[in-house]
Amino acid sequence: MKRAICVFAGILVIAFSIMSQAGGTRASRESYIKYVEFNVTAEALRTAVAFDIETESDDAHIDCISLLAYLGAKYGGDFSKYSQSDAEDFVQSLKSGESLESLTKNLKFFKYYSEAYTAALGGMVGGYEEEVVDENGDTVTEQGYGVHWFSPIAKTFPFSCYDDFGAQRTYGYSRPHLGHDLMAAVGTPVVAVESGTVECLGWNMYGGWRIGIRSNDGMRYWYYAHLRQNRPYAENLKEGDAVTAGDVIGYVGRTGYSTTENTNGITESHLHIGLELIFDESQKESDNEIWIDLYAITEVLQSHKSAVLRNSETKEFTREFGFKELD
C-alpha cells in the first residue's frame, strides 16, 4: 500500500515542533517551509481575488497572494483580526505609487507568508479561455481573467458543509480531521478543483475509493475520498492522466472505514477533500506533511462551478463547457 499521499489524510500527523516560521524559530537548517496554518477567511480571500481581477489591466496590478501575504504578516497569520479597511488601504497605497517593497519592509514574515500562500493558492487566479453560450444560444469561446479553480461539487448539485478541519475522527484511532467534508448525495459528480496529474487512484481502508491529483507546479496535492461504491471514478480515469480544472473525476459515495475493498463503511455520503502543501519532495511521504483548512477556499469557489452533462446510456457525467488556463 502506498503511504502518505495515498493514505487517508486524517491518519497523518503534522509535526508542529519541527518549525514555526510565524514565530521565527527553526529546528532544522533546511530552508524549505515545514509548517503552515492557513487561517485566511472566506471574506478576506474573496476580497483579495476581487481586487486581483479588478486591477488585472492596471499599472498597479494587485495580485491576491501579495495582498493576503501582507495581511498575514500584519496579523501574524491570525485572520480573526481581518479588517476590510486594511485590505483597501494596501490597495490604495499601491495605486498611489508606493511599492510593495516599501509597504512590507517592516513586516518580518512577509516573505514567509508570500511563499506559504503561493503554495496554497498559486494559479487560483489568472487568464483563461472558456466556452460560453452567447445571446443567440450558440457556444463560443471567450478569453478572460479570473478564477481558474472550480468548486469540487458540480454545478446545480446541492451540498452542505461547515469548517470541520481539526475535528476528531476515531476510526482506527483518535486523530484530527485534516480535510474538509462536503455532504452530498451518492452519485453527485465530483470535479477537479485544479488542473494537474492523477498521482494516486484506488482503495484505502480509511478513505475508501479515492483520487490524488498533483498540481502542475507540484506544490499542491488534492485528495478526494469516500467515492461511490462499484463505480467511483469518471470513465477510464487512471493514474498518470492529466485533468483540467472542472473535469468530472468521480462521484460522491460513502466508501471506506473498512479493510474490505469496496465497502460502504461511512454512515453519511459525502466528499472528503484535502489539500497538502509540498515545498520539498521529502515532505510528500513523511510524518511531517502539511494539510491545510480548505473551508474558505471551498466557500469562495461556490461562485465558480463546472456545469456537467449526463449521458443517458452510460449514466456518466462529463463537463459541459471547455476550459483552458492561459497563464
C-alpha atoms as a printed R data frame, in Angstrom:
    type eleno elety resid chain resno       x      y       z
1   ATOM     1    CA   MET     A     1   0.000  0.000   0.000
2   ATOM     2    CA   LYS     A     2   1.334  3.433  -0.875
3   ATOM     3    CA   ARG     A     3   1.988  5.509   2.204
4   ATOM     4    CA   ALA     A     4   1.257  9.169   2.925
5   ATOM     5    CA   ILE     A     5  -0.034 10.710  -0.304
6   ATOM     6    CA   CYS     A     6  -2.154  7.616  -0.964
7   ATOM     7    CA   VAL     A     7  -3.273  7.312   2.648
8   ATOM     8    CA   PHE     A     8  -6.343  8.969   4.063
9   ATOM     9    CA   ALA     A     9  -5.362 12.469   5.132
10  ATOM    10    CA   GLY     A    10  -6.755 12.013   8.596
11  ATOM    11    CA   ILE     A    11  -4.131  9.480   9.680
12  ATOM    12    CA   LEU     A    12  -1.239 11.831   9.057
13  ATOM    13    CA   VAL     A    13   0.201 13.874  11.895
14  ATOM    14    CA   ILE     A    14   1.702 17.304  11.325
15  ATOM    15    CA   ALA     A    15   4.903 17.772  13.318
16  ATOM    16    CA   PHE     A    16   4.311 21.161  14.895
17  ATOM    17    CA   SER     A    17   7.679 21.084  16.639
18  ATOM    18    CA   ILE     A    18   9.819 20.969  13.500
19  ATOM    19    CA   MET     A    19   9.379 24.599  12.586
20  ATOM    20    CA   SER     A    20   7.255 27.597  13.434
21  ATOM    21    CA   GLN     A    21   8.063 30.166  10.793
22  ATOM    22    CA   ALA     A    22   5.498 32.608  12.148
23  ATOM    23    CA   GLY     A    23   7.309 32.552  15.477
24  ATOM    24    CA   GLY     A    24  10.674 32.839  13.813
25  ATOM    25    CA   THR     A    25  12.171 29.654  15.327
26  ATOM    26    CA   ARG     A    26  13.590 26.704  13.417
27  ATOM    27    CA   ALA     A    27  14.866 23.297  14.458
28  ATOM    28    CA   SER     A    28  16.341 22.494  11.059
29  ATOM    29    CA   ARG     A    29  18.948 24.090   8.812
30  ATOM    30    CA   GLU     A    30  16.951 23.190   5.714
31  ATOM    31    CA   SER     A    31  15.387 26.222   4.088
32  ATOM    32    CA   TYR     A    32  12.034 24.946   2.847
33  ATOM    33    CA   ILE     A    33   8.841 25.606   4.805
34  ATOM    34    CA   LYS     A    34   7.774 22.808   7.129
35  ATOM    35    CA   TYR     A    35   4.624 24.169   8.743
36  ATOM    36    CA   VAL     A    36   1.712 26.278   7.538
37  ATOM    37    CA   GLU     A    37  -1.544 27.277   9.167
38  ATOM    38    CA   PHE     A    38  -3.924 28.623   6.541
39  ATOM    39    CA   ASN     A    39  -6.343 30.802   8.502
40  ATOM    40    CA   VAL     A    40  -7.385 33.134   5.679
41  ATOM    41    CA   THR     A    41 -11.128 33.778   5.964
42  ATOM    42    CA   ALA     A    42 -13.535 33.481   3.063
43  ATOM    43    CA   GLU     A    43 -14.192 37.224   3.319
44  ATOM    44    CA   ALA     A    44 -10.507 38.095   3.044
45  ATOM    45    CA   LEU     A    45  -9.908 35.624   0.211
46  ATOM    46    CA   ARG     A    46 -12.960 36.839  -1.715
47  ATOM    47    CA   THR     A    47 -11.795 40.452  -1.345
48  ATOM    48    CA   ALA     A    48  -8.244 39.636  -2.463
49  ATOM    49    CA   VAL     A    49  -9.469 37.738  -5.525
50  ATOM    50    CA   ALA     A    50 -11.834 40.591  -6.438
51  ATOM    51    CA   PHE     A    51  -9.018 43.176  -6.273
52  ATOM    52    CA   ASP     A    52  -6.779 40.896  -8.358
53  ATOM    53    CA   ILE     A    53  -9.409 40.611 -11.102
54  ATOM    54    CA   GLU     A    54 -10.427 44.281 -10.912
55  ATOM    55    CA   THR     A    55  -6.854 45.576 -11.354
56  ATOM    56    CA   GLU     A    56  -5.638 42.983 -13.877
57  ATOM    57    CA   SER     A    57  -5.073 45.571 -16.618
58  ATOM    58    CA   ASP     A    58  -3.955 48.396 -14.317
59  ATOM    59    CA   ASP     A    59  -0.371 49.607 -13.991
60  ATOM    60    CA   ALA     A    60  -0.605 48.700 -10.296
61  ATOM    61    CA   HIS     A    61  -1.957 45.159 -10.559
62  ATOM    62    CA   ILE     A    62  -2.875 43.827  -7.107
63  ATOM    63    CA   ASP     A    63  -2.236 40.097  -7.097
64  ATOM    64    CA   CYS     A    64  -4.291 38.300  -4.458
65  ATOM    65    CA   ILE     A    65  -1.354 36.435  -2.919
66  ATOM    66    CA   SER     A    66   0.646 39.603  -2.220
67  ATOM    67    CA   LEU     A    67  -2.374 41.201  -0.579
68  ATOM    68    CA   LEU     A    68  -3.043 38.152   1.591
69  ATOM    69    CA   ALA     A    69   0.652 37.791   2.468
70  ATOM    70    CA   TYR     A    70   0.717 41.436   3.560
71  ATOM    71    CA   LEU     A    71  -2.326 40.862   5.762
72  ATOM    72    CA   GLY     A    72  -0.926 37.564   7.059
73  ATOM    73    CA   ALA     A    73   2.327 39.255   8.082
74  ATOM    74    CA   LYS     A    74   0.411 42.158   9.632
75  ATOM    75    CA   TYR     A    75  -1.853 39.838  11.662
76  ATOM    76    CA   GLY     A    76   0.701 37.147  12.469
77  ATOM    77    CA   GLY     A    77  -1.422 34.753  10.436
78  ATOM    78    CA   ASP     A    78  -4.494 35.370  12.619
79  ATOM    79    CA   PHE     A    79  -7.263 36.422  10.233
80  ATOM    80    CA   SER     A    80  -9.751 36.825  13.046
81  ATOM    81    CA   LYS     A    81  -8.176 40.307  13.084
82  ATOM    82    CA   TYR     A    82  -9.126 40.884   9.451
83  ATOM    83    CA   SER     A    83 -10.475 44.302   8.554
84  ATOM    84    CA   GLN     A    84 -11.673 45.252   5.095
85  ATOM    85    CA   SER     A    85 -10.117 48.671   5.577
86  ATOM    86    CA   ASP     A    86  -6.648 47.097   5.936
87  ATOM    87    CA   ALA     A    87  -7.039 45.470   2.525
88  ATOM    88    CA   GLU     A    88  -8.354 48.673   0.982
89  ATOM    89    CA   ASP     A    89  -5.511 50.751   2.466
90  ATOM    90    CA   PHE     A    90  -2.943 48.335   0.989
91  ATOM    91    CA   VAL     A    91  -4.566 48.526  -2.433
92  ATOM    92    CA   GLN     A    92  -4.839 52.299  -2.337
93  ATOM    93    CA   SER     A    93  -1.181 52.656  -1.351
94  ATOM    94    CA   LEU     A    94  -0.085 50.586  -4.346
95  ATOM    95    CA   LYS     A    95  -2.393 52.503  -6.652
96  ATOM    96    CA   SER     A    96  -0.887 55.754  -5.338
97  ATOM    97    CA   GLY     A    97   2.575 54.664  -6.418
98  ATOM    98    CA   GLU     A    98   4.008 53.155  -3.246
99  ATOM    99    CA   SER     A    99   5.995 49.973  -3.900
100 ATOM   100    CA   LEU     A   100   5.293 46.562  -2.453
101 ATOM   101    CA   GLU     A   101   8.821 46.554  -1.041
102 ATOM   102    CA   SER     A   102   8.275 49.766   0.909
103 ATOM   103    CA   LEU     A   103   4.905 48.594   2.231
104 ATOM   104    CA   THR     A   104   6.351 45.319   3.506
105 ATOM   105    CA   LYS     A   105   9.877 46.295   4.558
106 ATOM   106    CA   ASN     A   106   8.991 46.292   8.256
107 ATOM   107    CA   LEU     A   107   6.918 43.111   8.103
108 ATOM   108    CA   LYS     A   108   9.392 40.467   9.204
109 ATOM   109    CA   PHE     A   109   7.463 37.473   7.949
110 ATOM   110    CA   PHE     A   110   6.078 38.815   4.666
111 ATOM   111    CA   LYS     A   111   8.416 36.547   2.674
112 ATOM   112    CA   TYR     A   112   7.252 33.507   4.642
113 ATOM   113    CA   TYR     A   113   3.556 34.261   4.126
114 ATOM   114    CA   SER     A   114   4.161 35.025   0.469
115 ATOM   115    CA   GLU     A   115   5.765 31.601  -0.022
116 ATOM   116    CA   ALA     A   116   3.154 29.821   2.099
117 ATOM   117    CA   TYR     A   117   0.179 31.415   0.358
118 ATOM   118    CA   THR     A   118   1.744 30.909  -3.065
119 ATOM   119    CA   ALA     A   119   1.876 27.200  -2.257
120 ATOM   120    CA   ALA     A   120  -1.751 27.235  -1.102
121 ATOM   121    CA   LEU     A   121  -3.234 29.456  -3.808
122 ATOM   122    CA   GLY     A   122  -0.792 29.534  -6.713
123 ATOM   123    CA   GLY     A   123  -2.677 29.524 -10.004
124 ATOM   124    CA   MET     A   124  -6.093 30.144  -8.468
125 ATOM   125    CA   VAL     A   125  -6.442 33.368 -10.480
126 ATOM   126    CA   GLY     A   126  -5.226 34.111 -13.987
127 ATOM   127    CA   GLY     A   127  -6.016 34.293 -17.659
128 ATOM   128    CA   TYR     A   128  -8.269 31.680 -19.205
129 ATOM   129    CA   GLU     A   129 -10.138 30.629 -22.307
130 ATOM   130    CA   GLU     A   130 -13.565 29.023 -21.912
131 ATOM   131    CA   GLU     A   131 -16.683 28.065 -23.786
132 ATOM   132    CA   VAL     A   132 -19.824 30.067 -23.050
133 ATOM   133    CA   VAL     A   133 -23.305 30.351 -24.517
134 ATOM   134    CA   ASP     A   134 -23.823 33.689 -26.274
135 ATOM   135    CA   GLU     A   135 -27.031 35.692 -26.596
136 ATOM   136    CA   ASN     A   136 -28.017 33.672 -29.671
137 ATOM   137    CA   GLY     A   137 -27.721 30.391 -27.840
138 ATOM   138    CA   ASP     A   138 -24.530 29.429 -29.633
139 ATOM   139    CA   THR     A   139 -21.484 28.018 -27.826
140 ATOM   140    CA   VAL     A   140 -18.495 30.283 -28.399
141 ATOM   141    CA   THR     A   141 -15.001 30.561 -26.952
142 ATOM   142    CA   GLU     A   142 -14.053 33.638 -24.959
143 ATOM   143    CA   GLN     A   143 -10.922 34.789 -23.155
144 ATOM   144    CA   GLY     A   144 -10.929 36.409 -19.755
145 ATOM   145    CA   TYR     A   145  -9.127 36.865 -16.462
146 ATOM   146    CA   GLY     A   146 -10.472 35.429 -13.259
147 ATOM   147    CA   VAL     A   147 -10.721 32.331 -11.086
148 ATOM   148    CA   HIS     A   148  -9.094 29.206 -12.544
149 ATOM   149    CA   TRP     A   149 -10.273 26.770  -9.880
150 ATOM   150    CA   PHE     A   150 -13.690 25.149  -9.601
151 ATOM   151    CA   SER     A   151 -15.887 24.052  -6.725
152 ATOM   152    CA   PRO     A   152 -15.324 20.316  -6.110
153 ATOM   153    CA   ILE     A   153 -19.071 19.673  -6.455
154 ATOM   154    CA   ALA     A   154 -20.580 20.110  -9.935
155 ATOM   155    CA   LYS     A   155 -22.990 22.939 -10.731
156 ATOM   156    CA   THR     A   156 -26.671 22.506  -9.697
157 ATOM   157    CA   PHE     A   157 -25.851 19.664  -7.275
158 ATOM   158    CA   PRO     A   158 -26.590 20.590  -3.644
159 ATOM   159    CA   PHE     A   159 -24.230 20.046  -0.723
160 ATOM   160    CA   SER     A   160 -23.700 21.340   2.789
161 ATOM   161    CA   CYS     A   161 -20.619 21.806   4.925
162 ATOM   162    CA   TYR     A   162 -19.059 23.576   7.887
163 ATOM   163    CA   ASP     A   163 -15.484 24.245   8.958
164 ATOM   164    CA   ASP     A   164 -14.584 20.786  10.292
165 ATOM   165    CA   PHE     A   165 -10.797 20.923   9.911
166 ATOM   166    CA   GLY     A   166  -9.184 19.542  13.055
167 ATOM   167    CA   ALA     A   167 -12.368 17.849  14.290
168 ATOM   168    CA   GLN     A   168 -11.894 14.465  15.953
169 ATOM   169    CA   ARG     A   169 -12.000 11.224  13.996
170 ATOM   170    CA   THR     A   170 -11.875  7.852  15.747
171 ATOM   171    CA   TYR     A   171 -11.836  5.042  13.154
172 ATOM   172    CA   GLY     A   172  -8.627  3.113  13.795
173 ATOM   173    CA   TYR     A   173  -7.515  5.596  16.443
174 ATOM   174    CA   SER     A   174  -8.257  9.124  17.619
175 ATOM   175    CA   ARG     A   175  -6.862 11.780  15.284
176 ATOM   176    CA   PRO     A   176  -7.606 15.252  13.879
177 ATOM   177    CA   HIS     A   177  -9.559 15.567  10.647
178 ATOM   178    CA   LEU     A   178  -7.093 17.045   8.161
179 ATOM   179    CA   GLY     A   179  -9.574 17.735   5.393
180 ATOM   180    CA   HIS     A   180 -12.977 19.178   4.610
181 ATOM   181    CA   ASP     A   181 -16.227 17.219   4.253
182 ATOM   182    CA   LEU     A   182 -18.914 18.238   1.751
183 ATOM   183    CA   MET     A   183 -22.172 16.422   2.473
184 ATOM   184    CA   ALA     A   184 -23.874 15.406  -0.776
185 ATOM   185    CA   ALA     A   185 -25.974 12.593  -2.242
186 ATOM   186    CA   VAL     A   186 -24.431  9.398  -3.565
187 ATOM   187    CA   GLY     A   187 -23.624  9.806  -7.257
188 ATOM   188    CA   THR     A   188 -23.085 13.563  -7.124
189 ATOM   189    CA   PRO     A   189 -20.355 14.416  -9.684
190 ATOM   190    CA   VAL     A   190 -17.027 15.406  -8.175
191 ATOM   191    CA   VAL     A   191 -14.847 17.725 -10.269
192 ATOM   192    CA   ALA     A   192 -11.153 18.561 -10.178
193 ATOM   193    CA   VAL     A   193 -10.614 21.833  -8.326
194 ATOM   194    CA   GLU     A   194  -7.349 22.461 -10.140
195 ATOM   195    CA   SER     A   195  -5.614 21.119 -13.228
196 ATOM   196    CA   GLY     A   196  -2.941 18.526 -12.640
197 ATOM   197    CA   THR     A   197  -1.969 14.866 -12.885
198 ATOM   198    CA   VAL     A   198  -3.660 11.885 -11.265
199 ATOM   199    CA   GLU     A   199  -0.966 10.674  -8.903
200 ATOM   200    CA   CYS     A   200  -2.931  8.158  -6.865
201 ATOM   201    CA   LEU     A   201  -6.130  6.218  -7.528
202 ATOM   202    CA   GLY     A   202  -7.567  3.163  -5.781
203 ATOM   203    CA   TRP     A   203  -8.702  1.758  -2.441
204 ATOM   204    CA   ASN     A   204  -7.643  2.694   1.080
205 ATOM   205    CA   MET     A   205  -9.203  1.433   4.327
206 ATOM   206    CA   TYR     A   206  -9.655  4.973   5.637
207 ATOM   207    CA   GLY     A   207 -10.575  6.932   2.524
208 ATOM   208    CA   GLY     A   208 -12.257  4.135   0.597
209 ATOM   209    CA   TRP     A   209 -12.123  4.756  -3.134
210 ATOM   210    CA   ARG     A   210 -10.027  7.891  -3.544
211 ATOM   211    CA   ILE     A   211  -8.142 10.051  -6.024
212 ATOM   212    CA   GLY     A   212  -4.976 12.103  -5.516
213 ATOM   213    CA   ILE     A   213  -4.177 14.863  -8.024
214 ATOM   214    CA   ARG     A   214  -0.903 16.797  -8.076
215 ATOM   215    CA   SER     A   215  -0.984 20.387  -9.328
216 ATOM   216    CA   ASN     A   216   1.075 21.235 -12.390
217 ATOM   217    CA   ASP     A   217   3.515 23.312 -10.334
218 ATOM   218    CA   GLY     A   218   3.974 20.365  -7.963
219 ATOM   219    CA   MET     A   219   3.126 22.321  -4.818
220 ATOM   220    CA   ARG     A   220  -0.398 21.048  -4.130
221 ATOM   221    CA   TYR     A   221  -1.746 17.540  -3.702
222 ATOM   222    CA   TRP     A   222  -5.546 17.355  -3.816
223 ATOM   223    CA   TYR     A   223  -7.128 14.332  -2.132
224 ATOM   224    CA   TYR     A   224 -10.728 13.255  -2.905
225 ATOM   225    CA   ALA     A   225 -12.058 10.366  -0.779
226 ATOM   226    CA   HIS     A   226 -15.097  8.198   0.119
227 ATOM   227    CA   LEU     A   227 -16.131  7.925  -3.527
228 ATOM   228    CA   ARG     A   228 -19.060  5.840  -4.758
229 ATOM   229    CA   GLN     A   229 -19.208  2.076  -4.336
230 ATOM   230    CA   ASN     A   230 -18.745 -0.015  -7.526
231 ATOM   231    CA   ARG     A   231 -18.373  2.992  -9.878
232 ATOM   232    CA   PRO     A   232 -16.294  5.567  -8.022
233 ATOM   233    CA   TYR     A   233 -14.416  7.227 -10.888
234 ATOM   234    CA   ALA     A   234 -15.069  9.011 -14.131
235 ATOM   235    CA   GLU     A   235 -14.988  6.554 -17.023
236 ATOM   236    CA   ASN     A   236 -11.444  5.441 -17.979
237 ATOM   237    CA   LEU     A   237  -9.706  7.663 -15.391
238 ATOM   238    CA   LYS     A   238  -6.324  6.221 -14.393
239 ATOM   239    CA   GLU     A   239  -3.081  7.138 -12.678
240 ATOM   240    CA   GLY     A   240  -0.909  9.363 -14.841
241 ATOM   241    CA   ASP     A   241  -3.833 11.063 -16.573
242 ATOM   242    CA   ALA     A   242  -3.796 14.829 -16.971
243 ATOM   243    CA   VAL     A   243  -7.011 16.506 -15.807
244 ATOM   244    CA   THR     A   244  -8.245 20.053 -16.299
245 ATOM   245    CA   ALA     A   245  -9.874 22.131 -13.589
246 ATOM   246    CA   GLY     A   246 -13.618 21.484 -13.786
247 ATOM   247    CA   ASP     A   247 -13.345 17.971 -15.254
248 ATOM   248    CA   VAL     A   248 -15.568 15.298 -13.696
249 ATOM   249    CA   ILE     A   249 -13.227 12.867 -11.921
250 ATOM   250    CA   GLY     A   250 -15.569 10.770  -9.777
251 ATOM   251    CA   TYR     A   251 -18.742 10.514  -7.741
252 ATOM   252    CA   VAL     A   252 -19.686 11.097  -4.123
253 ATOM   253    CA   GLY     A   253 -20.187  7.963  -2.051
254 ATOM   254    CA   ARG     A   254 -19.566  6.606   1.421
255 ATOM   255    CA   THR     A   255 -16.826  4.022   0.975
256 ATOM   256    CA   GLY     A   256 -14.024  3.458   3.441
257 ATOM   257    CA   TYR     A   257 -13.562  2.715   7.141
258 ATOM   258    CA   SER     A   258 -13.099 -0.942   6.291
259 ATOM   259    CA   THR     A   259 -10.267 -3.327   5.477
260 ATOM   260    CA   THR     A   260 -12.530 -4.916   2.856
261 ATOM   261    CA   GLU     A   261 -12.310 -3.238  -0.542
262 ATOM   262    CA   ASN     A   262 -15.428 -1.576  -1.988
263 ATOM   263    CA   THR     A   263 -17.220 -1.414   1.378
264 ATOM   264    CA   ASN     A   264 -19.633  1.341   2.398
265 ATOM   265    CA   GLY     A   265 -18.301  1.899   5.892
266 ATOM   266    CA   ILE     A   266 -19.269  5.565   6.176
267 ATOM   267    CA   THR     A   267 -22.687  6.417   7.628
268 ATOM   268    CA   GLU     A   268 -23.387  9.575   5.600
269 ATOM   269    CA   SER     A   269 -22.472 10.057   1.974
270 ATOM   270    CA   HIS     A   270 -20.006 12.895   1.467
271 ATOM   271    CA   LEU     A   271 -16.873 14.006  -0.307
272 ATOM   272    CA   HIS     A   272 -13.770 14.322   1.829
273 ATOM   273    CA   ILE     A   273 -11.401 16.758   0.138
274 ATOM   274    CA   GLY     A   274  -7.938 17.540   1.449
275 ATOM   275    CA   LEU     A   275  -5.107 19.781   0.311
276 ATOM   276    CA   GLU     A   276  -1.478 19.009   1.122
277 ATOM   277    CA   LEU     A   277   1.234 21.610   0.505
278 ATOM   278    CA   ILE     A   278   4.584 20.329  -0.742
279 ATOM   279    CA   PHE     A   279   7.640 22.597  -0.527
280 ATOM   280    CA   ASP     A   280  10.142 19.735  -0.872
281 ATOM   281    CA   GLU     A   281   9.658 16.230  -2.248
282 ATOM   282    CA   SER     A   282  10.827 14.735   1.052
283 ATOM   283    CA   GLN     A   283   7.568 16.010   2.566
284 ATOM   284    CA   LYS     A   284   5.375 14.042   0.200
285 ATOM   285    CA   GLU     A   285   5.716 10.762   2.075
286 ATOM   286    CA   SER     A   286   6.652 11.670   5.629
287 ATOM   287    CA   ASP     A   287   5.295 12.248   9.105
288 ATOM   288    CA   ASN     A   288   5.567 15.989   8.507
289 ATOM   289    CA   GLU     A   289   3.023 16.538   5.765
290 ATOM   290    CA   ILE     A   290   1.233 19.881   5.659
291 ATOM   291    CA   TRP     A   291  -2.561 19.708   5.258
292 ATOM   292    CA   ILE     A   292  -4.466 22.986   5.365
293 ATOM   293    CA   ASP     A   293  -8.003 24.109   6.156
294 ATOM   294    CA   LEU     A   294  -9.976 24.297   2.894
295 ATOM   295    CA   TYR     A   295 -13.182 25.840   4.229
296 ATOM   296    CA   ALA     A   296 -12.512 29.396   2.983
297 ATOM   297    CA   ILE     A   297 -11.355 28.173  -0.418
298 ATOM   298    CA   THR     A   298 -14.416 25.996  -0.988
299 ATOM   299    CA   GLU     A   299 -16.685 28.833   0.163
300 ATOM   300    CA   VAL     A   300 -15.199 31.212  -2.407
301 ATOM   301    CA   LEU     A   301 -15.343 28.558  -5.144
302 ATOM   302    CA   GLN     A   302 -19.093 28.145  -4.719
303 ATOM   303    CA   SER     A   303 -19.376 31.055  -7.158
304 ATOM   304    CA   HIS     A   304 -17.354 29.138  -9.770
305 ATOM   305    CA   LYS     A   305 -18.859 25.747 -10.574
306 ATOM   306    CA   SER     A   306 -18.481 23.408 -13.517
307 ATOM   307    CA   ALA     A   307 -21.664 22.639 -15.460
308 ATOM   308    CA   VAL     A   308 -21.999 18.962 -16.382
309 ATOM   309    CA   LEU     A   309 -23.993 16.776 -18.775
310 ATOM   310    CA   ARG     A   310 -25.274 13.228 -18.200
311 ATOM   311    CA   ASN     A   311 -25.003 10.528 -20.838
312 ATOM   312    CA   SER     A   312 -28.308  8.636 -20.624
313 ATOM   313    CA   GLU     A   313 -26.753  5.439 -21.983
314 ATOM   314    CA   THR     A   314 -23.625  5.208 -19.840
315 ATOM   315    CA   LYS     A   315 -25.056  7.266 -16.938
316 ATOM   316    CA   GLU     A   316 -21.690  9.053 -16.820
317 ATOM   317    CA   PHE     A   317 -21.307 12.807 -16.319
318 ATOM   318    CA   THR     A   318 -18.859 14.989 -18.245
319 ATOM   319    CA   ARG     A   319 -18.215 18.723 -18.198
320 ATOM   320    CA   GLU     A   320 -20.418 20.797 -20.480
321 ATOM   321    CA   PHE     A   321 -18.039 23.621 -21.393
322 ATOM   322    CA   GLY     A   322 -14.379 23.569 -22.285
323 ATOM   323    CA   PHE     A   323 -11.844 25.490 -20.197
324 ATOM   324    CA   LYS     A   324  -8.143 26.248 -20.574
325 ATOM   325    CA   GLU     A   325  -5.726 28.224 -18.384
326 ATOM   326    CA   LEU     A   326  -3.690 30.788 -20.322
327 ATOM   327    CA   ASP     A   327  -1.132 31.513 -17.608
